Amino acid sequence: MKKISLLLIGLIAMVFSTQIKAQETQELEDLNYFKYVVIPIQYQFQSEENEFLINSLTKHLFNEENFTTYMDVESKPKDLTFNRCLALFAEVKSESESFFSLNTRLELILKDCNNKVIFKSEGRSKLKDYKEAYHDALKDAFTPLQSFNYEYNGKNSYDSSKFEEEEQKSPIQKEPKKETKSFEETVKEKLIGTYSLFNEEYSISKIEAGYILTNTATAEKKAFINVTSNNSLLFNSDTINGTLVINDDGDLEVEYFNNASGKVEKATLYRVE
């Protein structure tokens, strides 16, 4: 009788485990219906924008898994502007902010435009340093995505003809910039110019959505710089997503998460003129 009970328990556990795996697989497959991931510049548990570079790291980790990402403060492509349902909206929740907690637990959530949860994952870390713990837990939360080959399948595509009609009827109304004029002028004056990095020359110029960093010799666009509503600067390229600070010498210091080393590092573009 005891053996039969144990066998029955084992079968129930096996069926339950299979159902959970099937649900997780379906959640991952559903990600292919979405073209973009939008990441907020500040999560609810943070006291300031991009605190501990958690938001920049979120963007970086999604990019590593072949998702097309935008921070919510960045200029968006036209199809996403007219149809926000093309995107998933990322949230990160912290469940353990006490210093005396045994570990740090973060929850990564992806919701659609109707606020429905499409994907959810949890990450943990036993590190005590806040910054290192948050980064470690966030990377852990991305583990399920690492074994999933995301590829947008186009089944959530936007009707281009409708887009053209809407664009003619109602052009995009630009939201007024939240930065004060004096701050914009200061940033523009300090950013625009020529810089040197690893014996290569780069130039920064103003564009409608922010600023662009270009290789002077090849004219190749290397990075975009955006001003946030909190008057901070975001630096985004194919390999680096972080924050930018203009030091007293006019040099640009970029702080970012290095996925190869697993650490937060800095790179400096030195002002030439």
Backbone as a ProteinNet text record, in pm:
[ID]
protein_1_A
[PRIMARY]
MKKISLLLIGLIAMVFSTQIKAQETQELEDLNYFKYVVIPIQYQFQSEENEFLINSLTKHLFNEENFTTYMDVESKPKDLTFNRCLALFAEVKSESESFFSLNTRLELILKDCNNKVIFKSEGRSKLKDYKEAYHDALKDAFTPLQSFNYEYNGKNSYDSSKFEEEEQKSPIQKEPKKETKSFEETVKEKLIGTYSLFNEEYSISKIEAGYILTNTATAEKKAFINVTSNNSLLFNSDTINGTLVINDDGDLEVEYFNNASGKVEKATLYRVE
[TERTIARY]
83.6	0	86.7	196.3	286.8	355.8	393.8	461.1	367.9	239.2	141.3	122.7	120.7	105.5	223.3	344.8	464.9	466.1	421.8	416.2	316.4	200.8	98	146.9	216	272.4	374	456.3	557.4	495.7	386.4	318.1	254.6	192.2	130.3	235.5	351.2	460.4	512.6	520.2	570.3	475.3	345.3	245.1	246.6	256.4	259.2	381.7	497.7	622	612.9	551.9	536	446.7	340.4	248.4	318.6	401.6	474.9	571.9	644.2	740.5	669.6	552.6	475.9	430.4	390.1	346.5	462.9	579	697.2	738.9	731.8	767.1	672.9	542	443.3	467.4	502.8	532.3	648.4	751.6	867.5	830	751.7	709.8	627	547.5	463.5	546	671.2	756.6	783.3	775.3	802.3	696.8	583.6	477.7	505.7	609.5	635	767.1	761.9	874.8	975.5	929.1	1016	998.7	1096.7	1085.6	1117.2	1026.2	1045	1079.9	1187.1	1238.9	1230.5	1171.6	1162.2	1298.1	1316.4	1441.3	1448.8	1333	1330.5	1221.3	1259.9	1162.6	1106.5	995.8	927.1	1013.6	1099.1	1178.8	1304	1331.8	1451	1420.3	1519.2	1501.5	1544.3	1607.8	1648.3	1658.6	1666.5	1672.9	1799.9	1780.6	1891.2	1981.8	1922.6	2001	2073.1	2200.7	2286.8	2300.7	2264.3	2269.9	2183.2	2079.4	1993.6	1916.6	1869.4	1790.1	1876.7	1997.1	2089.9	2128.1	2145.5	2178.5	2061.7	1938.7	1821.2	1820.8	1844.9	1851.2	1962.1	2077.7	2193.1	2162.3	2101.1	2072.9	1968.4	1868.6	1771.4	1838.3	1926.9	1998.9	2082.7	2139	2219.4	2136.2	2006.5	1917.4	1842.6	1895.1	1846.5	1714	1672.9	1554.4	1592.4	1498.7	1516.6	1457.7	1539.4	1496.7	1502.7	1417	1418	1392.9	1469.9	1435.3	1312	1229.6	1106.2	1131.4	1253.9	1286	1342.6	1366.5	1425	1317.2	1358.3	1269	1238.2	1111.3	1068.1	1047.2	1054.3	1023.7	875.7	842	705.9	601.7	635.3	534.4	500.5	600	574	501.9	530.5	462.5	312.5	272.9	131.5	67.5	147.3	92.5	180.3	153.8	235.1	219	120.3	99.8	204.6	290.7	403.3	509.1	499.1	605.6	561.2	661.4	647.1	705.5	650.2	695.1	754.1	881.4	955.4	932.4	926.4	921.8	1021.5	1084.2	1167.7	1122.6	1088.5	1042.9	1143.2	1167.3	1257.8	1175.6	1199.7	1123.7	1203.3	1329.4	1413.2	1509.4	1468.4	1550.2	1617.7	1591.9	1652.3	1795.8	1883.3	2023.9	2038.8	1944.4	1953.9	1889.6	1838.7	1781.9	1891.6	1856.3	1954.7	1996.1	1904.6	1940.5	1855.5	1898.6	1825.1	1744.1	1616.7	1529.9	1467.9	1487.8	1428.6	1333.2	1227.1	1130.6	1127.3	1156	1151.2	1016.1	944.7	809.7	800	737.9	709.9	559.3	503.4	360	332.7	213.3	175	106.5	55.3	-2.7	-131.6	-190.4	-311.3	-280.9	-153.6	-107.7	-118.4	-129.7	-132.8	9.8	35.6	168.4	191.4	295.8	331.3	443.1	532.8	647.3	687.5	728.5	772.8	885.6	987.3	1100.3	1159.8	1218.6	1276.3	1426.4	1498.6	1642.1	1683.1	1783.9	1828.8	1979	2022.5	2165.3	2189.6	2301.2	2338.8	2445.3	2482.8	2582.7	2525.3	2609.5	2562.3	2569.3	2664.4	2673.2	2550.5	2479.6	2353.8	2369.4	2465.5	2482.5	2514	2609.3	2648.4	2534.1	2460	2348.6	2237.7	2202.6	2098.7	2139.3	2263.6	2311.5	2311.6	2358.9	2366.5	2227	2132.3	1995	1926.2	1952	1890.4	1941.3	2071.5	2127.5	2068.5	2045.9	1985.3	1843	1770.2	1632.9	1627.3	1735.4	1740.8	1777.6	1805.2	1847.8	1752.6	1618.5	1528.2	1538.6	1568.7	1577.7	1704.1	1805.7	1932.2	1921.1	1826.1	1806.5	1695.9	1643	1534.7	1584.6	1564.7	1609.6	1496.2	1494.7	1390.8	1403.1	1290.2	1288	1147.6	1136.6	1006	944.5	821.5	760.9	669.8	653.7	576.1	426	378.3	233.1	164.8	243.9	187.1	221.3	242.6	288.1	180.3	223.2	130.3	87.7	-38.1	-92.8	-32.5	59.8	132.9	40.5	-63.8	-154.4	-228.5	-268.8	-336.9	-242.2	-117.2	-16.9	-0.3	2.9	19.6	-100	-222.1	-341.5	-341.7	-307.1	-305.1	-198.5	-85.2	24	-17.2	-96.4	-141.3	-246.9	-336.6	-444.1	-394	-305.8	-263.2	-113.6	-32.2	112.5	147.3	260.3	303.5	323.5	257	274.2	387	489	603	570	602.2	579.8	683.3	642.1	739.1	847.7	969.4	1081.3	1075.3	1106.2	1097	1221.4	1332.3	1454	1439.6	1497.3	1494.5	1585.9	1555.7	1631.9	1778.2	1804.7	1941.6	2022	1958.4	2028.1	2056	1957.9	1976.9	2092.8	2098	2205	2341	2344.7	2470.1	2518.6	2427	2462.9	2510.1	2436.4	2472.6	2611.5	2638.6	2767.8	2881.7	2856.5	2962.2	2981	2872.5	2880.6	2935.5	2884.1	2922.1	3070.4	3141	3285	3351.9	3483.3	3563.9	3629.9	3634.8	3688.3	3781.3	3864.3	3959.2	3939.9	3940.1	3929.8	4010.7	4111	4196.1	4255.8	4307.2	4375.6	4284.4	4153.6	4058.8	3981	3944.6	3877.7	3727.3	3649.2	3503.9	3448.9	3331.6	3266.4	3123.7	3075	2937.7	2861.6	2745	2661.8	2519.2	2442.7	2304.8	2210.2	2116.4	2009.4	1877.7	1766	1636.4	1611.8	1652	1622.9	1727.3	1835.8	1941.4	2074.1	2172.6	2305.9	2358	2446	2501.1	2653.2	2715.6	2861.7	2903.5	2989.8	3029.7	3181	3226.8	3369.8	3408.1	3499.8	3534.3	3591.3	3670.6	3737.4	3642.6	3552.8	3466	3323.2	3287.7	3151.7	3049.1	3098.1	3008.9	2947.8	2817.1	2748.6	2777.9	2831.5	2876.3	2786.1	2723.1	2641.1	2544.1	2439.8	2341.9	2341.4	2325	2322.2	2188.7	2117.8	1987.3	1986.7	1913.9	1895.7	1766	1769	1649.7	1575.5	1456.5	1375.2	1437.8	1532	1598.7	1732.9	1751.8	1875.3	2000.6	1988.5	2105.2	2120.5	2234.3	2263.6	2277.3	2210.7	2220.6	2306.8	2397.1	2486.2	2450.2	2408.2	2366	2436.4	2503.3	2564.4	2535.1	2590.9	2567.7	2626	2732.7	2801.5	2795.6	2764	2765.5	2633	2574.9	2455.2	2478	2488.2	2516.9	2485	2546	2525.2	2651.1	2632.6	2744.3	2751.6	2874.3	2899.3	3007.3	2987.4	3089.1	3171.3	3302.7	3383.4	3430.4	3505.5	3548.4	3640.7	3708.9	3798.9	3726.7	3595.8	3519.6	3522.6	3588.5	3592.8	3461.7	3429.8	3305.7	3336.5	3282.6	3303.1	3175.9	3188.7	3074.4	3086.7	2987.9	2985	2885.6	2930.1	2846.8	2877.4	2788.2	2809.1	2877.3	2994.2	3069.8	3027.2	2957.1	2905.6	3016.6	3129.7	3240.5	3307.1	3329.4	3395.3	3297.5	3169	3068.4	3078.3	3141.5	3161.5	3116.9	3093.1	3065.3	3199	3215.4	3341.4	3318.5	3428.7	3421.2	3508.1	3460.8	3538.7	3535.6	3648.4	3657.9	3690	3607	3635	3695.1	3818.2	3890.2	3863.7	3831.2	3797.1	3919.7	3903.4	4011.4	3989	3866.1	3833.2	3683.7
-121.1	0	125.6	116.9	231.2	257.1	146.9	161.4	224.4	184.8	240	390.2	428.6	570.5	651.8	599	669.2	682.2	574.4	577.4	680.5	686.3	783.1	926	950.5	1083.1	1121	1023.2	1047.7	1082.7	1013	1040.5	1178.7	1215.9	1348.2	1457.8	1436.5	1534.4	1547.7	1434.5	1435.9	1512.2	1486.7	1556.4	1705.9	1741	1881.4	1952	1884.2	1941.2	1961.2	1864.1	1874.5	1992.1	2012.7	2124.2	2258.3	2269.2	2393.3	2422.8	2318.7	2337.7	2379.1	2318.5	2353.7	2498.2	2542.3	2681.7	2777.5	2743.9	2828.3	2836.6	2722.9	2719.8	2808.2	2803.2	2884.6	3032.2	3067.3	3206.7	3258.2	3177	3217	3230.2	3135	3140.2	3265	3308.3	3426.6	3553.8	3552.5	3670.1	3700.6	3597.9	3616.8	3702.5	3726.8	3808.6	3958.2	3992.5	4133.3	4179.1	4297.3	4348.6	4424.4	4485.6	4570.9	4540.9	4586.5	4588.4	4730.9	4789.2	4924.9	4915.3	4983.3	4975.5	5112.7	5122.5	5252.4	5298.8	5428	5483.7	5471.2	5444.3	5428.9	5329.9	5227.6	5132.3	5186.6	5131.5	5183.7	5177.4	5075.6	5062.2	5150.7	5216.3	5300.7	5442.5	5504.8	5641.1	5745.9	5703.4	5795.7	5721.4	5796.4	5737.2	5653.9	5532.6	5442.3	5417	5413	5390.9	5256.2	5256.2	5137.8	5081.4	5161.7	5121.2	4998	4977.2	4860.3	4868.2	4987.3	5002.7	4985.1	5040.9	5022.1	4875.1	4807.3	4664.7	4584.3	4621.2	4553	4562.9	4682.8	4704.2	4619.9	4619.6	4544.9	4394.5	4340.9	4197.1	4157.6	4242.6	4214.1	4219.9	4316.8	4326.2	4201.5	4147	4025.5	3907.8	3911.4	3803.5	3839.9	3938.2	3976.1	4052.8	4106.7	4191.8	4333.4	4402.5	4543	4625.8	4705.7	4772.7	4925.2	4989.2	5135.1	5170.8	5266.5	5324	5410.5	5425	5501.8	5649.7	5697.9	5838.1	5858.1	5748.9	5757.8	5779.9	5836.4	5851.1	5712.5	5687.4	5554.8	5554.1	5436.5	5427.6	5457.1	5493.4	5537.4	5429.4	5303	5198.3	5179.3	5193.8	5180.9	5303.4	5419.9	5542.1	5532.8	5474.9	5464.1	5337.7	5237.7	5111.7	5058.5	5101.6	5061.6	4913.3	4847.1	4704.6	4617.8	4679.5	4606.4	4574.8	4640.4	4630.2	4557.1	4500.7	4453.1	4560	4574.3	4677	4609.7	4638.4	4569.1	4632.9	4547.9	4591.8	4506	4566.3	4491.6	4529.6	4428.7	4452.4	4393.7	4467.5	4421.4	4376.6	4253.1	4198.3	4196.7	4241.1	4233.9	4350.7	4458.7	4578.6	4595.5	4505.9	4514.4	4465.2	4534.3	4494.7	4357.6	4323.9	4200	4082.4	4103.9	3994.6	3895.9	3768.3	3665.9	3676.5	3721.5	3738.8	3848.4	3891.1	3991.3	3918	3949.9	3884	3989.4	3971.8	4059.6	3979.6	4044.8	3981.8	4059.4	3991.1	4049.9	4018.3	4123	4105.9	4177.1	4110.8	4170.9	4172.6	4292.6	4307.6	4361.4	4329.6	4384.1	4519.9	4576.3	4710.8	4716.1	4599.2	4593.3	4556.2	4565	4538	4389.9	4303.2	4159.2	4105.8	4023.9	3966.4	3857.4	3875.5	3779.3	3687.7	3742.7	3663.9	3712.5	3617	3652.6	3558.1	3613.4	3532.2	3593.2	3508.7	3554.6	3530.1	3624.2	3609.4	3637.5	3567.3	3583.7	3604.5	3669.1	3688.3	3692.6	3635.1	3637.1	3742.4	3819.7	3924.2	4034.5	4097.3	4198.6	4340.5	4366	4498.5	4519.5	4631.1	4655	4647.1	4720	4727.9	4590.9	4521	4389.4	4289.8	4299.5	4207.1	4227	4352.4	4380	4328.8	4352.4	4307.1	4154.7	4090.6	3945.4	3883.8	3939.7	3888.6	3911.4	4026.5	4055.9	3960.8	3933.5	3838.2	3699.2	3664.2	3535	3527.5	3638.4	3642	3624.6	3655.7	3642.8	3501.8	3411	3275.3	3204	3208.3	3138.9	3191.8	3319	3378.1	3334.8	3294.3	3254.9	3124.2	3039	2911.6	2919.9	3042.4	3063.9	3154	3111.3	3189.9	3281.1	3402.6	3497.4	3538.3	3542	3590.7	3643.2	3771.2	3831.2	3765.5	3714.3	3637.9	3720.5	3851.3	3938.5	3924.5	3836.5	3814.8	3925.6	4015.7	4131.1	4258.7	4242.4	4354.5	4460.6	4583.8	4697.4	4714.6	4747.5	4769.4	4897	4882.9	4998.2	5097.8	5046.8	5138.3	5225.3	5164.8	5240.2	5342.4	5301	5391.9	5514.4	5492.8	5604.3	5698.8	5640.4	5723.1	5805.9	5742.5	5811.5	5920.2	5891.8	5988.5	6113.9	6094.9	6209.3	6289.1	6216.9	6283.9	6355	6287.9	6340.1	6320.6	6415.9	6405.5	6391.1	6330.1	6309.2	6443.4	6460.2	6581	6560	6636.6	6621.2	6675.6	6597.6	6642.2	6748.8	6848.8	6950.8	6890.3	6928.1	6875.2	6926.6	6835.5	6868.5	6943.2	6933.6	7001.5	7152.7	7226.9	7372	7414.8	7530.1	7580.2	7600.1	7652.2	7678	7548.3	7441.3	7313.5	7258	7268.5	7221.3	7294.1	7422.7	7501.9	7463.1	7439.1	7400	7265.3	7167.7	7034.8	7042	7117.4	7130.3	7191.3	7294.1	7361.6	7269.7	7188.2	7101.7	6973.7	6920.5	6792.2	6802.4	6897.9	6906.6	6937.8	6851.3	6870.4	6742	6738.8	6624.6	6559.5	6424	6348.4	6238.8	6190.7	6084.9	5966.3	5844.9	5721.8	5613.4	5558.8	5453.4	5494.2	5617.9	5671.6	5687.9	5685.7	5713.6	5839.8	5914	6041.5	6028.7	6089.2	6084.7	6226.8	6247.4	6377.7	6358	6457.1	6453.9	6570	6538.6	6641	6627.8	6735	6738.3	6683	6596.9	6550	6576.7	6553.7	6585.1	6508.8	6380	6296.1	6307.7	6379.7	6390.6	6426	6338.1	6360.3	6228.8	6240.4	6121.2	6127.4	6015.5	6002.6	5931.7	5994.7	5942.3	5929.3	5819.7	5803.4	5901.4	5992.1	6098.8	6044.2	5937.1	5884.1	5805	5726.4	5637.7	5689.1	5793.5	5848.8	5748.1	5645.4	5543	5591.3	5576.1	5614.2	5510	5555.1	5461.3	5458.6	5571.3	5573.7	5690.7	5679.1	5786	5831.7	5960.3	6018.8	6090.3	6055.8	6114.2	6185.5	6296.5	6370.6	6324.6	6282.7	6234.1	6350.4	6319.9	6422.7	6471.7	6392.7	6429.3	6496.9	6543.5	6612.3	6527.1	6397.8	6311	6263.7	6202.3	6163.7	6013.2	5955.6	5813.1	5792.7	5693.6	5661.1	5520.4	5507	5377.5	5347.9	5231.8	5184	5035.1	4969.5	4826	4745.1	4795.9	4718.5	4782	4911.3	4981.2	5052.7	5028.3	5100.2	5147	5278.6	5329.4	5477.1	5538.3	5680.5	5758.9	5883.5	5967.2	6091.3	6127.4	6247.5	6329.6	6461.1	6551.1	6603.4	6570.2	6613.8	6758.7	6806.9	6947.1	6981.5	6880	6903.2	6895	6866.7	6855.2	6715.6	6620.7	6483.1	6412.8	6307.8	6233.4	6100.2	6081.4	5957.3	5873.1	5755.3	5665.1	5549.4	5534.7	5423	5320.3	5194.6	5091.2	4954.2	4859.2	4723	4643.1	4585.3	4502.8	4358	4303.5	4167.7	4064.1	4092.3	3996.7	3982.3	4095.2	4091.9	4078.9	4110.3	4103.6	4218.2	4328.2	4441.2	4571.8	4671.6	4806.6	4873.7	4924	4984.1	5123.9	5195	5330.2	5341.3	5420.5	5453.7	5605.7	5663	5809.2	5851.9	5939.3	6003	6139.7	6158.7	6281.4	6392.6	6509.2	6624.2	6669.5	6684.6	6733.1	6879.1	6912.5	7052.7	7075.2
0	0	0	81.9	92.2	-40.7	-110.2	-239.6	-342.3	-337.5	-431.5	-407.5	-280.2	-245.4	-295.1	-274.9	-320.5	-472.4	-540.3	-686.5	-735.2	-666.4	-702.9	-683.3	-571.3	-544.6	-651.5	-690.1	-793.1	-926.7	-963.2	-1089.7	-1090	-975.7	-964.3	-978.3	-910.9	-917.5	-1060	-1131.2	-1268.7	-1359.9	-1343.7	-1425.5	-1397.1	-1267.5	-1227.1	-1283.7	-1278.2	-1330.8	-1480.9	-1550.1	-1695.4	-1733.5	-1656.6	-1682.3	-1663	-1558.2	-1531.7	-1645	-1691.4	-1800.1	-1928.6	-1953.1	-2073.3	-2067.3	-1949	-1931.9	-1952.9	-1896.7	-1912.3	-2058.6	-2130.3	-2272.7	-2352.9	-2319.2	-2390	-2364.1	-2239.1	-2205.7	-2289.7	-2305.1	-2384.9	-2532.2	-2582.7	-2723.1	-2750.8	-2652.5	-2670.2	-2689.1	-2645.1	-2660.7	-2807.6	-2892.6	-3035	-3104.7	-3040	-3099.2	-3084.1	-3008.8	-2978.6	-3041.2	-3100.1	-3177.8	-3092.4	-2983.6	-2902.9	-2753.5	-2676.4	-2530.6	-2484.8	-2407.7	-2356.3	-2207.3	-2169.4	-2032.3	-1966.5	-1848.8	-1781.3	-1731.5	-1722.9	-1672.2	-1520.1	-1456.8	-1311.4	-1271.6	-1193.3	-1139.4	-1008.3	-963.5	-844.9	-719.3	-707.2	-585.6	-585.9	-699.1	-707.7	-658.9	-598.3	-548	-649.7	-758.8	-864.9	-996.7	-1105.3	-1238.6	-1256.6	-1310.7	-1342.3	-1221	-1102.3	-980.9	-988.4	-952.4	-956.9	-1099.2	-1200.4	-1342.1	-1370.6	-1289.1	-1306.9	-1438.3	-1474.8	-1596.7	-1721.2	-1717.1	-1828.9	-1843.9	-1730.7	-1734.6	-1791.5	-1755.8	-1811.6	-1963.4	-2013.6	-2159.3	-2221.8	-2157.5	-2209.2	-2216.1	-2111.4	-2107	-2210.8	-2233.8	-2340.2	-2477.6	-2496.8	-2623.9	-2649	-2541.8	-2552.8	-2603.9	-2577.9	-2622.6	-2750.8	-2824.7	-2958.2	-2959.4	-2845	-2842.5	-2887.9	-2950	-2985.6	-2872.1	-2807.4	-2685.3	-2697.2	-2617	-2604.3	-2458.9	-2408.2	-2279.9	-2300.4	-2197.4	-2215.6	-2244.4	-2218.1	-2245.6	-2385.9	-2457.9	-2591.1	-2696.6	-2810.2	-2924.3	-2980.5	-3015.6	-3061.2	-3213	-3277	-3420.2	-3445.3	-3567.4	-3599	-3575	-3608.4	-3590.4	-3442.4	-3356.3	-3213	-3157.4	-3214.6	-3171.4	-3194.1	-3308.5	-3341.1	-3285.5	-3254	-3204.3	-3091.9	-2970.3	-2856	-2823.9	-2884.4	-2859.6	-2930.6	-3008.1	-3066.6	-2960.7	-2846.4	-2746.3	-2619.8	-2553.3	-2417	-2325.6	-2207	-2114.3	-1990.6	-1967.9	-1862.4	-1726.1	-1625.5	-1486.7	-1408.2	-1310.7	-1217.4	-1077.6	-998.5	-862.1	-763.4	-657.2	-552.2	-432.7	-389.3	-277.4	-148.6	-153.7	-33	-29.8	34.2	39.6	175.4	268.8	401.7	399.1	471.7	477.9	543.2	630.2	704.9	632.4	514.6	436.9	399	395.4	360.6	214.5	130.1	-10.2	-73.2	-189.2	-266.7	-372.7	-382.3	-480	-571.3	-700.3	-800.6	-887.5	-929.4	-1018.1	-1149	-1258.1	-1391.8	-1454	-1494.7	-1549.2	-1683.8	-1779	-1909.2	-1928.8	-1954.5	-1974.9	-2114.8	-2165.1	-2295.1	-2276.8	-2385	-2379.8	-2298.9	-2269.5	-2187.6	-2042.9	-2007.6	-1871.3	-1832.2	-1931.4	-1906.2	-1895.3	-1793.9	-1774.6	-1878.8	-1960	-2063.8	-2016.7	-1936.9	-1889.5	-1751.2	-1667.6	-1532.4	-1491.9	-1430.2	-1385.3	-1259.8	-1178.1	-1051.4	-1048.3	-987.8	-971.3	-827.9	-780.9	-642.6	-636.5	-528.4	-503.3	-352.6	-310.4	-168.8	-139.6	-241.9	-222.2	-133.4	-52	41.6	-13.5	-102.4	-163.6	-252.1	-229.8	-299.5	-452	-504.7	-649.4	-708.8	-647.3	-696.4	-683	-572.5	-549.4	-651.7	-679.1	-777.8	-916	-953.4	-1083.6	-1092	-985.1	-980.6	-988.3	-913.7	-913.1	-1047.7	-1109.2	-1238.8	-1346.2	-1346.1	-1442.3	-1420.5	-1295.5	-1264	-1318	-1311.4	-1361.7	-1513.4	-1582.1	-1727.8	-1773.2	-1679.5	-1713.4	-1809.1	-1788.3	-1882.7	-2025.7	-2041.1	-2175.2	-2248.5	-2173.9	-2235.7	-2313.2	-2273.6	-2342.8	-2447.3	-2467.1	-2562.6	-2674.8	-2797.3	-2913.1	-2959.9	-2905.6	-2943.2	-3089.2	-3159.6	-3297.7	-3327.3	-3352.7	-3380.8	-3503.6	-3490.1	-3598.9	-3689.8	-3659.5	-3747.5	-3736	-3646.6	-3634.4	-3555.1	-3500	-3430.1	-3506.7	-3638.1	-3720.6	-3734.9	-3758.7	-3770.2	-3915.1	-3936.7	-4070.4	-4128.5	-4224.5	-4277.8	-4347.4	-4413.4	-4483.3	-4382.5	-4270.9	-4165.5	-4105.7	-4090.4	-4035.4	-4123.2	-4255.9	-4348.2	-4342	-4330.5	-4321	-4194.2	-4082.2	-3954.2	-3952.1	-4019	-4021.1	-4097.6	-4207.7	-4286	-4210.3	-4140.6	-4068.2	-3943.8	-3873.5	-3743.5	-3724.3	-3767.5	-3749.8	-3601.9	-3577.9	-3440.5	-3370.6	-3259.8	-3180.7	-3080.1	-3093	-3003.6	-2865.7	-2765.4	-2628.8	-2592.8	-2520.1	-2479.2	-2392.5	-2416.5	-2339.4	-2196.8	-2105.5	-1964.6	-1914.9	-1992.3	-1949.4	-1967.9	-1877.3	-1890.1	-2003.4	-2059.3	-2172.5	-2135.8	-2018.1	-1976.6	-1967.2	-1918.8	-1910.1	-2048.9	-2138.9	-2275.7	-2342.7	-2324.8	-2386.2	-2328.4	-2197.5	-2132.5	-2183.9	-2192.5	-2241.3	-2386.3	-2467.4	-2608.4	-2624.3	-2545.5	-2552.6	-2510.5	-2408.2	-2355.6	-2437.2	-2494.9	-2564.8	-2706.6	-2782	-2923.1	-2935.8	-3011.1	-3028.4	-3072.4	-3060.6	-3104	-2983.8	-2985.3	-2872.7	-2922.4	-2830.5	-2863.8	-2770.7	-2829.1	-2751.5	-2822	-2750.8	-2806.2	-2941.7	-2946.5	-3064.3	-3186.8	-3163.3	-3271.4	-3236.9	-3341.5	-3320.2	-3344.6	-3255.2	-3265.4	-3254.1	-3312.5	-3302.1	-3253.1	-3179	-3130	-3192	-3248.2	-3310.3	-3258.9	-3274.8	-3225.7	-3331.3	-3288.4	-3373.9	-3301.3	-3366.7	-3307.2	-3177	-3174.2	-3058.4	-2948	-2972.4	-2871.7	-2935.8	-2915.6	-2971.7	-3028.1	-3128.6	-3191.6	-3191.6	-3158.5	-3158.1	-3286.5	-3364.6	-3495.1	-3504.7	-3565	-3592.9	-3702.9	-3674.6	-3769	-3899	-3892.2	-4011.3	-4100.4	-4039.4	-4117.3	-4132	-4055.6	-4053.4	-4000.7	-3932.7	-3877.5	-3745.7	-3734.1	-3610.8	-3503.6	-3392	-3288.7	-3166.1	-3130.2	-3008.6	-3011.6	-2928.8	-2912.8	-2767.4	-2747.6	-2613.3	-2595.7	-2488.2	-2461.8	-2327.9	-2320.3	-2195.8	-2131.2	-2005	-1936.9	-1871.9	-1821.4	-1756.4	-1626.4	-1573.6	-1449	-1474.7	-1600	-1640.2	-1621.3	-1654.4	-1659.9	-1804.1	-1836	-1973.3	-1985.1	-2086.2	-2114.5	-2238.3	-2231	-2341.7	-2389.9	-2516.1	-2569.8	-2701.9	-2707.5	-2830.9	-2842.4	-2944	-2961.6	-2847.3	-2785.7	-2681.2	-2543.4	-2535.4	-2407	-2382.9	-2267.3	-2223.8	-2081.1	-2063.9	-1930.4	-1917.9	-1817.3	-1793	-1827.4	-1865.1	-1907.4	-1819.4	-1782.4	-1702.3	-1770.6	-1778.1	-1833	-1715.9	-1712.9	-1599.2	-1616.6	-1520	-1520	-1636.3	-1692.2	-1805.4	-1939.9	-1935.5	-2059.1	-2119.4	-2050	-2097.4	-2062.9	-2136.9	-2115.2	-2047	-1928	-1853.1	-1861.3	-1920.3	-1937.8	-1838.8	-1752.5	-1658.5	-1711.4	-1722.3	-1782.8	-1722.9	-1747.9	-1700.5	-1810.9	-1777.7	-1872.2	-1854.8	-1953.6	-1942	-1936.8	-2002.4	-2005.9	-1869.3	-1802.6	-1672.4	-1556.7	-1584.6	-1479.2	-1380.4	-1423	-1332.9	-1397.8	-1313.6	-1362.6	-1392.6	-1512.8	-1554.1	-1610.6	-1635.3	-1690.7	-1814.9	-1908.8	-2028.1	-2043.2	-2084.5	-2094.5	-2236.8	-2291.4	-2419.3	-2387.4	-2432.8	-2398	-2500.4	-2448	-2533.7	-2611.8	-2742.5	-2828.5	-2860.1	-2898.1	-2929.1	-2915
[MASK]
+++++++++++++++++++++++++++++++++++++++++++++++++++++++++++++++++++++++++++++++++++++++++++++++++++++++++++++++++++++++++++++++++++++++++++++++++++++++++++++++++++++++++++++++++++++++++++++++++++++++++++++++++++++++++++++++++++++++++++++++++++++++++++++++++++++++++++++++++

